Tab-separated table of C-alpha atoms and ligand atoms in Angstrom:
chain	number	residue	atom	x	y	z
Z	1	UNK	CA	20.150	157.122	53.729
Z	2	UNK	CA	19.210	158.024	50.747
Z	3	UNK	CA	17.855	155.451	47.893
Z	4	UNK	CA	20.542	155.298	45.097
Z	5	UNK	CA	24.575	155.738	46.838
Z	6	UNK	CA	27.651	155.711	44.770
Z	7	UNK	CA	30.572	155.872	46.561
Z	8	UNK	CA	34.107	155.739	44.839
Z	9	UNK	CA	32.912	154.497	41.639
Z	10	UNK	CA	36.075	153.132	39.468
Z	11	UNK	CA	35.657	151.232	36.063
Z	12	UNK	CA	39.299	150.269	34.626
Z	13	UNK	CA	39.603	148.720	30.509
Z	14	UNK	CA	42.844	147.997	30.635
Z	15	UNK	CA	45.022	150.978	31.226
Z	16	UNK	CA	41.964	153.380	30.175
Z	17	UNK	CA	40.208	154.663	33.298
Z	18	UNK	CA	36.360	155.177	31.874
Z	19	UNK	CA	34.744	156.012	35.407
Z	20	UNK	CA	37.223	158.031	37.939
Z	21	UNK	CA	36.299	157.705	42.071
Z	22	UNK	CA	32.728	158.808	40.896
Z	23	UNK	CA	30.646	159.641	43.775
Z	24	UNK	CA	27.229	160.654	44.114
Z	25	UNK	CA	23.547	160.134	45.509
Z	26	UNK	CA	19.975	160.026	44.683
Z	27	UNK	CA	16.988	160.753	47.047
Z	28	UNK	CA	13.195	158.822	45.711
Z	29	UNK	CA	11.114	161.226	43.652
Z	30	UNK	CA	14.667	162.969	42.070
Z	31	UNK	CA	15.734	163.972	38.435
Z	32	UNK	CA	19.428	163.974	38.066
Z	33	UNK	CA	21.119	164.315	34.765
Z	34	UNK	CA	24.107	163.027	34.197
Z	35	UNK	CA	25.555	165.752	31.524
Z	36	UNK	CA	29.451	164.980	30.063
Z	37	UNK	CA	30.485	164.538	26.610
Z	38	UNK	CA	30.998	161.661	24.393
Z	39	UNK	CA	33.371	159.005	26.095
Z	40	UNK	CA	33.192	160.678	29.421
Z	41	UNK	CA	31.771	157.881	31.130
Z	42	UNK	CA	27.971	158.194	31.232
Z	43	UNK	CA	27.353	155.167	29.885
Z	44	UNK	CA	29.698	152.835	31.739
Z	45	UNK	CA	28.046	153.849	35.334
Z	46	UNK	CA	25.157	153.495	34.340
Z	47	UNK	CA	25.622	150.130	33.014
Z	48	UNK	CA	26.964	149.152	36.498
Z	49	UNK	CA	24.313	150.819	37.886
Z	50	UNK	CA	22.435	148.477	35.721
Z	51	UNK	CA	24.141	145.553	37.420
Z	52	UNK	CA	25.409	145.118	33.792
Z	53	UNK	CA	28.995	145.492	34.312
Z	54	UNK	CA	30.942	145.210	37.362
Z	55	UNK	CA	32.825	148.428	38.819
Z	56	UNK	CA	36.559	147.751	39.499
Z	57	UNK	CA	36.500	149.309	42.483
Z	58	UNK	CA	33.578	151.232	44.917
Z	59	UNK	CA	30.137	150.784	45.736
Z	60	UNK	CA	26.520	151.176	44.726
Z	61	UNK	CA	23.795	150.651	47.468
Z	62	UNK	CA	20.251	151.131	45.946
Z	63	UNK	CA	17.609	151.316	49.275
Z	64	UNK	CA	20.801	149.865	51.397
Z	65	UNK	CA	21.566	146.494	49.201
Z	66	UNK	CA	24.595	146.492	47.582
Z	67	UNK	CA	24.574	146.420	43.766
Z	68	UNK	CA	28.403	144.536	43.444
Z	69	UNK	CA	27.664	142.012	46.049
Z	70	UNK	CA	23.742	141.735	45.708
Z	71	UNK	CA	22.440	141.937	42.065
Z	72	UNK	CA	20.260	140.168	42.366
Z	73	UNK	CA	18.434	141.761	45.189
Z	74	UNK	CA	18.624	145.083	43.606
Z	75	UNK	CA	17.581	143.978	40.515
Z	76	UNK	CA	14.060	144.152	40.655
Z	77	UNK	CA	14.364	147.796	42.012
Z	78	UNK	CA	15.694	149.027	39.140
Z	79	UNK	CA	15.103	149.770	35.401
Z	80	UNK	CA	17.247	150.387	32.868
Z	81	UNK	CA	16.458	151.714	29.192
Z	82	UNK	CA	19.789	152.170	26.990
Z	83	UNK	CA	20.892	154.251	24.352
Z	84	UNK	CA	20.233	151.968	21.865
Z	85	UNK	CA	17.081	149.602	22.292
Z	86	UNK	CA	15.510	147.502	19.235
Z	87	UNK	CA	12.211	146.152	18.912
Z	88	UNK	CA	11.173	143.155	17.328
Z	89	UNK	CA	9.794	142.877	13.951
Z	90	UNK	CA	6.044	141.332	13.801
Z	91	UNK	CA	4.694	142.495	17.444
Z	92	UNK	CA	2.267	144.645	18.279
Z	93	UNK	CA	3.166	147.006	20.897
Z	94	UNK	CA	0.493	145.066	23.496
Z	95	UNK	CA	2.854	141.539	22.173
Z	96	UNK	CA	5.451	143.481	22.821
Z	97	UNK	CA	5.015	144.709	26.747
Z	98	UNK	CA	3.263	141.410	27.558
Z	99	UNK	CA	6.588	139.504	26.518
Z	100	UNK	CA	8.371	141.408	28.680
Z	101	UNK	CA	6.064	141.115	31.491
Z	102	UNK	CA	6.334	137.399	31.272
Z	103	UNK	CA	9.840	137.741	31.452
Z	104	UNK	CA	9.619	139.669	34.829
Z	105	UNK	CA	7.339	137.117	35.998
Z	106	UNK	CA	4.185	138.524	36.026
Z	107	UNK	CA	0.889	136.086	35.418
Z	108	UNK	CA	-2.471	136.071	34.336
Z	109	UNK	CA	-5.056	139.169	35.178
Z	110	UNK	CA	-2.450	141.046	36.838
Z	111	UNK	CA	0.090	140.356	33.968
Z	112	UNK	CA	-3.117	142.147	31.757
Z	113	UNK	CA	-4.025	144.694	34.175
Z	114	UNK	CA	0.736	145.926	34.489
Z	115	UNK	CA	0.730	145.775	30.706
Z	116	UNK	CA	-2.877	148.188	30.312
Z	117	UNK	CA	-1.548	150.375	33.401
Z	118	UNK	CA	1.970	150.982	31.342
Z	119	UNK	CA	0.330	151.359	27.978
Z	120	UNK	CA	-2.071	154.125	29.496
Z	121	UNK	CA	0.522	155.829	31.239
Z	122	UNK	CA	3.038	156.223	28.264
Z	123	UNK	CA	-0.392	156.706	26.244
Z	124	UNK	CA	0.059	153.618	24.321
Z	125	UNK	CA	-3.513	152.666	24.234
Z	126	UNK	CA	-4.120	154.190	21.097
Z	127	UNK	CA	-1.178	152.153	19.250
Z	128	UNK	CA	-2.044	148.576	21.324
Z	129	UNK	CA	-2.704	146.988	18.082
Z	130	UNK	CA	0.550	148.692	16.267
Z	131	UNK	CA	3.336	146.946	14.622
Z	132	UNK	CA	6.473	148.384	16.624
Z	133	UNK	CA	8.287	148.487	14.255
Z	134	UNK	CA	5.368	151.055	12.606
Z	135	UNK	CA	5.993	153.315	15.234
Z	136	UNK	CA	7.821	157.312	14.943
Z	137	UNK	CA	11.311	157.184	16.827
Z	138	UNK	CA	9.409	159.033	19.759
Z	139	UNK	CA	6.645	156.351	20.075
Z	140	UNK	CA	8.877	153.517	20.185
Z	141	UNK	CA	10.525	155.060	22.775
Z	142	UNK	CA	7.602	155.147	25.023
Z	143	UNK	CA	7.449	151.661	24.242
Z	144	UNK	CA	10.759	151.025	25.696
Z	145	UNK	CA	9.892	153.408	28.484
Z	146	UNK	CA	7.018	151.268	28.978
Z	147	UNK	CA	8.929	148.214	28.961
Z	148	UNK	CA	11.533	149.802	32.050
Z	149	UNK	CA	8.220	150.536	33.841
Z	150	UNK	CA	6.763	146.778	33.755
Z	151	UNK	CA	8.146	145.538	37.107
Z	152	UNK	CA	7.559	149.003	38.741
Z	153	UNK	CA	10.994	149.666	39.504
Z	154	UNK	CA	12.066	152.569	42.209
Z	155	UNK	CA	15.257	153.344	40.168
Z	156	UNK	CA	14.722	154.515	36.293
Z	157	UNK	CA	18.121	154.791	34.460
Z	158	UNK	CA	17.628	156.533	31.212
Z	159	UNK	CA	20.654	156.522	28.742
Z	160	UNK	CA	20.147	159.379	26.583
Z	161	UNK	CA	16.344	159.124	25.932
Z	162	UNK	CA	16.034	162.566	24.475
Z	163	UNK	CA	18.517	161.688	21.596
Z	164	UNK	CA	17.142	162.051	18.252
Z	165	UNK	CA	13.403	163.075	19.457
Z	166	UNK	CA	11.597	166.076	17.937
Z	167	UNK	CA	10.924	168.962	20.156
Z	168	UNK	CA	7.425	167.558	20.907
Z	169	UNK	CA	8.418	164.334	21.969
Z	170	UNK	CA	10.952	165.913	24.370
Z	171	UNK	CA	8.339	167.560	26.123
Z	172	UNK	CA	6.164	164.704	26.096
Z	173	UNK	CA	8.983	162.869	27.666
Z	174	UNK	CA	10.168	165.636	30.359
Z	175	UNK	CA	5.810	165.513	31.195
Z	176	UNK	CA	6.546	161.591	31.485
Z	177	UNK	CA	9.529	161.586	33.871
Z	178	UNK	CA	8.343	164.223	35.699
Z	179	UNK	CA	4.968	162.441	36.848
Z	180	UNK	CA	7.240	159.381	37.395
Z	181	UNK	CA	9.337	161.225	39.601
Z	182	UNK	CA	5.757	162.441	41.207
Z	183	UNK	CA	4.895	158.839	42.124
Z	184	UNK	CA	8.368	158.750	43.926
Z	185	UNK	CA	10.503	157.113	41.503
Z	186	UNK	CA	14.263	158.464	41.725
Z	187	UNK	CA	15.318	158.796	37.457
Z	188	UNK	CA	18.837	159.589	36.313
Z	189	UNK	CA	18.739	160.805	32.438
Z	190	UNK	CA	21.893	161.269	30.778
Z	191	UNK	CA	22.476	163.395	27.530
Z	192	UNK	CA	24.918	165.802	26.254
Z	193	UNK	CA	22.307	167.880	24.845
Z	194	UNK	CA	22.610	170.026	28.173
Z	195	UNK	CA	19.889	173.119	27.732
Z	196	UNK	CA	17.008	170.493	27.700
Z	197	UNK	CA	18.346	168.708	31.141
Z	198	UNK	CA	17.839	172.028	32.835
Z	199	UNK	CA	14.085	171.562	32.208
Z	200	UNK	CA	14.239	167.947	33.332
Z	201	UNK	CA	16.133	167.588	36.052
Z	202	UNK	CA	16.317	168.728	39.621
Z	203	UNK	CA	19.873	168.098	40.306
Z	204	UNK	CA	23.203	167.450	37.915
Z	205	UNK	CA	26.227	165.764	38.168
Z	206	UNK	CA	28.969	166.643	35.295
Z	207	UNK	CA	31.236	164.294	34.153
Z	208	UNK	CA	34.328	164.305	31.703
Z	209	UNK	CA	36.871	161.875	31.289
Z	210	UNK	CA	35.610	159.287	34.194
Z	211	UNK	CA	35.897	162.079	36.458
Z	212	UNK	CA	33.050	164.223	38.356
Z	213	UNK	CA	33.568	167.673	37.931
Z	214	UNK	CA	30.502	169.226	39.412
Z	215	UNK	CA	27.232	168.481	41.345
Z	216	UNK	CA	24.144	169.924	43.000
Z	217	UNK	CA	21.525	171.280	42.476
Z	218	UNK	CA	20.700	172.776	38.812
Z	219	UNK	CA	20.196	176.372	39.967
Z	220	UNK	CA	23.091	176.247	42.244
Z	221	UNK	CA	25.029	174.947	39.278
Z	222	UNK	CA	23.521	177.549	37.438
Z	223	UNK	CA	24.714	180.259	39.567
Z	224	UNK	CA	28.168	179.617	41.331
Z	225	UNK	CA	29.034	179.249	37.136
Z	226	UNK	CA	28.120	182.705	36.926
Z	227	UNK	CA	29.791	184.124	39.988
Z	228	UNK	CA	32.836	182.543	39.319
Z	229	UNK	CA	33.462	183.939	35.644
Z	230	UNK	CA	32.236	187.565	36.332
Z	231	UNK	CA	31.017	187.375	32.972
Z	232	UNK	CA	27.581	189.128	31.858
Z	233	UNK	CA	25.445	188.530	28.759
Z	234	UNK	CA	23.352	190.911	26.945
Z	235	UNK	CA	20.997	190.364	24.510
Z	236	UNK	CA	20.046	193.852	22.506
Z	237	UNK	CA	17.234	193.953	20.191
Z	238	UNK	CA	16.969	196.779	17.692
Z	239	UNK	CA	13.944	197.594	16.074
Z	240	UNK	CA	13.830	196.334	12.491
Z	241	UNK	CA	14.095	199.303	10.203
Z	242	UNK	CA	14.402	199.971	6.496
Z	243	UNK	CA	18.328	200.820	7.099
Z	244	UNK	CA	18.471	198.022	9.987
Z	245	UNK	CA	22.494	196.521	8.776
Z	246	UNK	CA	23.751	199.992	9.063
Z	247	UNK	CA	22.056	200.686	12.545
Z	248	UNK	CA	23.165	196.949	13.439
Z	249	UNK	CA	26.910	197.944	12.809
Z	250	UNK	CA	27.249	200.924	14.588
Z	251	UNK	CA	25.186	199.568	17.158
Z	252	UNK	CA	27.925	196.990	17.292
Z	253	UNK	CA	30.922	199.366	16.785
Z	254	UNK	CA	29.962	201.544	19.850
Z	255	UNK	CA	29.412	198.584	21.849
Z	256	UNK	CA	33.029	197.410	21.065
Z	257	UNK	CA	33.838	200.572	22.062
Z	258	UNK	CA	32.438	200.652	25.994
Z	259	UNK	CA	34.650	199.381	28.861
Z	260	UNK	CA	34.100	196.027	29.970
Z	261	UNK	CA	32.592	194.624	26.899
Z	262	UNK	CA	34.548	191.727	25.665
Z	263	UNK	CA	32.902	190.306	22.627
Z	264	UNK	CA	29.709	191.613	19.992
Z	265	UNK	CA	28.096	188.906	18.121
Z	266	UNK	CA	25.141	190.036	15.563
Z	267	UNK	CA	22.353	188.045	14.666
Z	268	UNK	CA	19.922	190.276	12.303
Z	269	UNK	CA	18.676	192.740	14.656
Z	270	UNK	CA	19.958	191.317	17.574
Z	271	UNK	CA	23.415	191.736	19.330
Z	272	UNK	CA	24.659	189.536	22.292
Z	273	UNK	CA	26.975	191.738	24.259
Z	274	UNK	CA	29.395	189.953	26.723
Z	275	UNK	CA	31.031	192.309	30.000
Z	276	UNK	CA	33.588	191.413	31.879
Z	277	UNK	CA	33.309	192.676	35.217
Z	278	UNK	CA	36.306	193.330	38.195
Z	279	UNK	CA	36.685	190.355	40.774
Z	280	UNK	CA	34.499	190.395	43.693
Z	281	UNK	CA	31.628	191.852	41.754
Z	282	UNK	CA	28.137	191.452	42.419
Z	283	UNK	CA	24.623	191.670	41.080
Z	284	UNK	CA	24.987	195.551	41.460
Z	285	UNK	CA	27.945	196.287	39.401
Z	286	UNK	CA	26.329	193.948	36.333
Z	287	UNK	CA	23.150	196.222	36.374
Z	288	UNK	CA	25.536	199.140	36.530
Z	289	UNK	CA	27.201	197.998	33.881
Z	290	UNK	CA	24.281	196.799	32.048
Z	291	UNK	CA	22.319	199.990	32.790
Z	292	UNK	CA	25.657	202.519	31.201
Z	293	UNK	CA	25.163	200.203	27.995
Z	294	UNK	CA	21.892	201.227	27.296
Z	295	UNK	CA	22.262	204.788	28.321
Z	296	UNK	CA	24.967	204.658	25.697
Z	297	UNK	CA	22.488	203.277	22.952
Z	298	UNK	CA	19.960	205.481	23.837
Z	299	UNK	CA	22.402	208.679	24.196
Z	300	UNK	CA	23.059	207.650	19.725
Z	301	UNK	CA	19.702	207.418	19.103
Z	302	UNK	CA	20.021	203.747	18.525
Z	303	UNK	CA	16.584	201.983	18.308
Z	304	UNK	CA	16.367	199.839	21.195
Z	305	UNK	CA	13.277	197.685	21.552
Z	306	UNK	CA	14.369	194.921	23.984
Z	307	UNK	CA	17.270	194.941	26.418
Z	308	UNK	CA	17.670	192.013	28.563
Z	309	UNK	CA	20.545	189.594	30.611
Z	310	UNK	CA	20.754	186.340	28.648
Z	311	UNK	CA	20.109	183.834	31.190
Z	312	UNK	CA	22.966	181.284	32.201
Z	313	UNK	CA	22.195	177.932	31.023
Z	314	UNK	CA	23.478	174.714	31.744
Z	315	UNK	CA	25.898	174.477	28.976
Z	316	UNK	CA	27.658	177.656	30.291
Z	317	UNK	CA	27.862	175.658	33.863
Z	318	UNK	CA	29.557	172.855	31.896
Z	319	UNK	CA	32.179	175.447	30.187
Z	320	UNK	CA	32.503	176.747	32.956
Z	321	UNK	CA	33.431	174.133	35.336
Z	322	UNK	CA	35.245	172.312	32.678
Z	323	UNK	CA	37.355	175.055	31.110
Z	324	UNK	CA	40.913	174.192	31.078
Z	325	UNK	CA	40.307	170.238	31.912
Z	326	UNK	CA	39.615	168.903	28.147
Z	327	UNK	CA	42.700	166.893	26.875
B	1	ATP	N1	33.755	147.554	26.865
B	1	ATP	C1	34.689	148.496	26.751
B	1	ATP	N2	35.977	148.170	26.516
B	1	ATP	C2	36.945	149.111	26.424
B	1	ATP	N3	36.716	150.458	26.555
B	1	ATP	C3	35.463	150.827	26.773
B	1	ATP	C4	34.373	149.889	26.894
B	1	ATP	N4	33.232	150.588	27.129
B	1	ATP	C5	33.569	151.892	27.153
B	1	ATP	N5	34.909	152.045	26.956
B	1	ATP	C6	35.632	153.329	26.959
B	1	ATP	O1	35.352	153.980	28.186
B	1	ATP	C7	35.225	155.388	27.993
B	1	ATP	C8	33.860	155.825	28.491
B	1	ATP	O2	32.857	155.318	27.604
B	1	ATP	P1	31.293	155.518	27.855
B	1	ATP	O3	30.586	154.784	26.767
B	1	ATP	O4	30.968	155.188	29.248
B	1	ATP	O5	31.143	157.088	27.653
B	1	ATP	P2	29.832	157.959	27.458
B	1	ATP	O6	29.996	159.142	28.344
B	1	ATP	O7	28.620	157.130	27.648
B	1	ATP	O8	29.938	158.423	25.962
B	1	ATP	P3	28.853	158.396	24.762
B	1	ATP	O9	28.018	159.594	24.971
B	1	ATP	O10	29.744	158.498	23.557
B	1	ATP	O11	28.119	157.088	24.860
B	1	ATP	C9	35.441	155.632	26.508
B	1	ATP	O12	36.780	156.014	26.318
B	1	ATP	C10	35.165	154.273	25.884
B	1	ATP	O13	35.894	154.117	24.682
């Protein structure tokens, strides 16, 4: 059995169905992002994964307990950090974990020793003596990371903790998560921000309007996306010359003019070229394809310096999978 097990999920307001017969499971030491667009529901599971809110119908066993009938139980298995967290004025970050650790119950040296352990981890130590509310957007969210780490839960639920962080602290945080999930913790991240959960995450479910559209694997999503469209990106890169807009255009212009290609969009001296290829075909057929483009660029005398597939990312899964669907 695996740790985390949603089966059936359903979360009715009213007549508005937020989460849809959501189903889905976590093994210890996984990633999974939970991608989907504003309102689609992200928040709402993860709340009743919280034991926060109560689903309307379903199930949630986390290590075999049941969530709806035994909060209580699961409780101290999991930790939950959401979208919006405050910090209190006139506490030092060390004030600031210890209160929480008293209100998980912890006591005396080992109350000292959790709080030091979390504060090195996150890389805290430095700021100990810090005002929170002194801290960069990225630094007080360690300190709420911290704070879901107190009571060394087994389940991390992370409700879009890359929002708003520079690109440093998003690495810092993917180099976080990723040695949590190392120790064996299971973490679900949501975000909408999709291209950085393909760095983070080992698996994805994708989500719109309370219902799961897609999950697996991220490279799995990555690729049955691709096979199913038939669609191949180009990126062309022309050498940067003196008379480099005219080049650019009729780069462009014979491009428009090859079979298969769809669409030309120029960026300076680059060119994204997008082929559509006959059903059923395969790898062979793009480089085909790919390989008469560049003949044909070469053939004018057109400067090529870098020729190259653009590789599929996780927000072409999502457009993919959720073409057609969007009210
Ligand atoms: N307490 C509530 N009462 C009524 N409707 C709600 C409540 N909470 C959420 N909803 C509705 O449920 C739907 C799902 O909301 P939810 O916050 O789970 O989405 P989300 O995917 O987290 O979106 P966002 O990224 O905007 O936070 C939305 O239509 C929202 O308006």
């Amino acid at each position: 059995m695996s740790l985390l097990e949603v089966k059936g999920l359903r979360r009715d307001y009213g007549a508005l169905r937020a989460v849809d017969d959501v189903t889905f499971s976590l093994e210890a030491g996984g990633i999974l992002g939970f991608i989907g667009p504003n309102g689609a529901g992200k928040s709402t599971t993860l709340r009743i994964l919280a034991t926060l809110d109560v689903p309307t119908a379903g199930e949630v066993l986390l290590d075999g307990k049941s969530l709806v009938d035994a909060p209580d139980q699961a409780r101290p298995l999991l930790g939950y950090m959401p979208d919006r967290y405050g910090t209190y004025d006139d506490v030092t970050v060390r004030e600031f974990l210890d209160f929480f650790a008293r209100a998980y119950g912890l006591k005396g040296a080992q109350r000292r020793q959790r709080v030091d352990s979390v504060m090195e981890f996150t890389g805290l130590i430095p700021l100990a003596e810090k005002l929170t509310t002194e801290l960069s957007k990225g630094m007080r969210q360690r300190v709420a990371l911290g704070r879901t780490l107190l009571h060394d839960p087994r389940l991390l639920l992370l409700d879009e903790p890359a929002d708003g962080l520079d690109p440093r602290a998003r690495i810092e945080l993917r180099e976080l998560l990723r040695a949590l999930a190392d120790q064996g913790k299971a973490v679900i991240i949501s975000s909408h921000i999709l291209t950085e959960l393909a760095e983070i995450c080992d698996s994805c479910v994708i989500i719109e309007q309370g219902r799961l559209l897609a999950q697996g694997r991220v490279e799995d999503l990555l690729r049955s996306g691709a096979d199913a469209s038939q669609v191949v990106e180009l990126v062309v890169r022309l050498a940067a010359g003196t008379e480099g807009e005219a080049v650019g255009a009729r780069a462009e212009r014979l491009m428009l003019e090859q079979p298969r290609v769809k669409d030309v969009t120029r960026e300076a001296s680059a060119l994204r070229v997008r082929l559509e290829l006959e059903p059923g075909s395969g790898p062979m057929q793009a480089e085909a394809a790919a390989a008469a483009l560049l003949a044909a660029l070469v053939a004018q005398g057109l400067p090529v310096c870098a020729f190259s597939p653009r590789e599929r990312n996780l927000e072409d899964a999502f457009m993919t999978v959720t073409k057609g669907r969007v009210a």
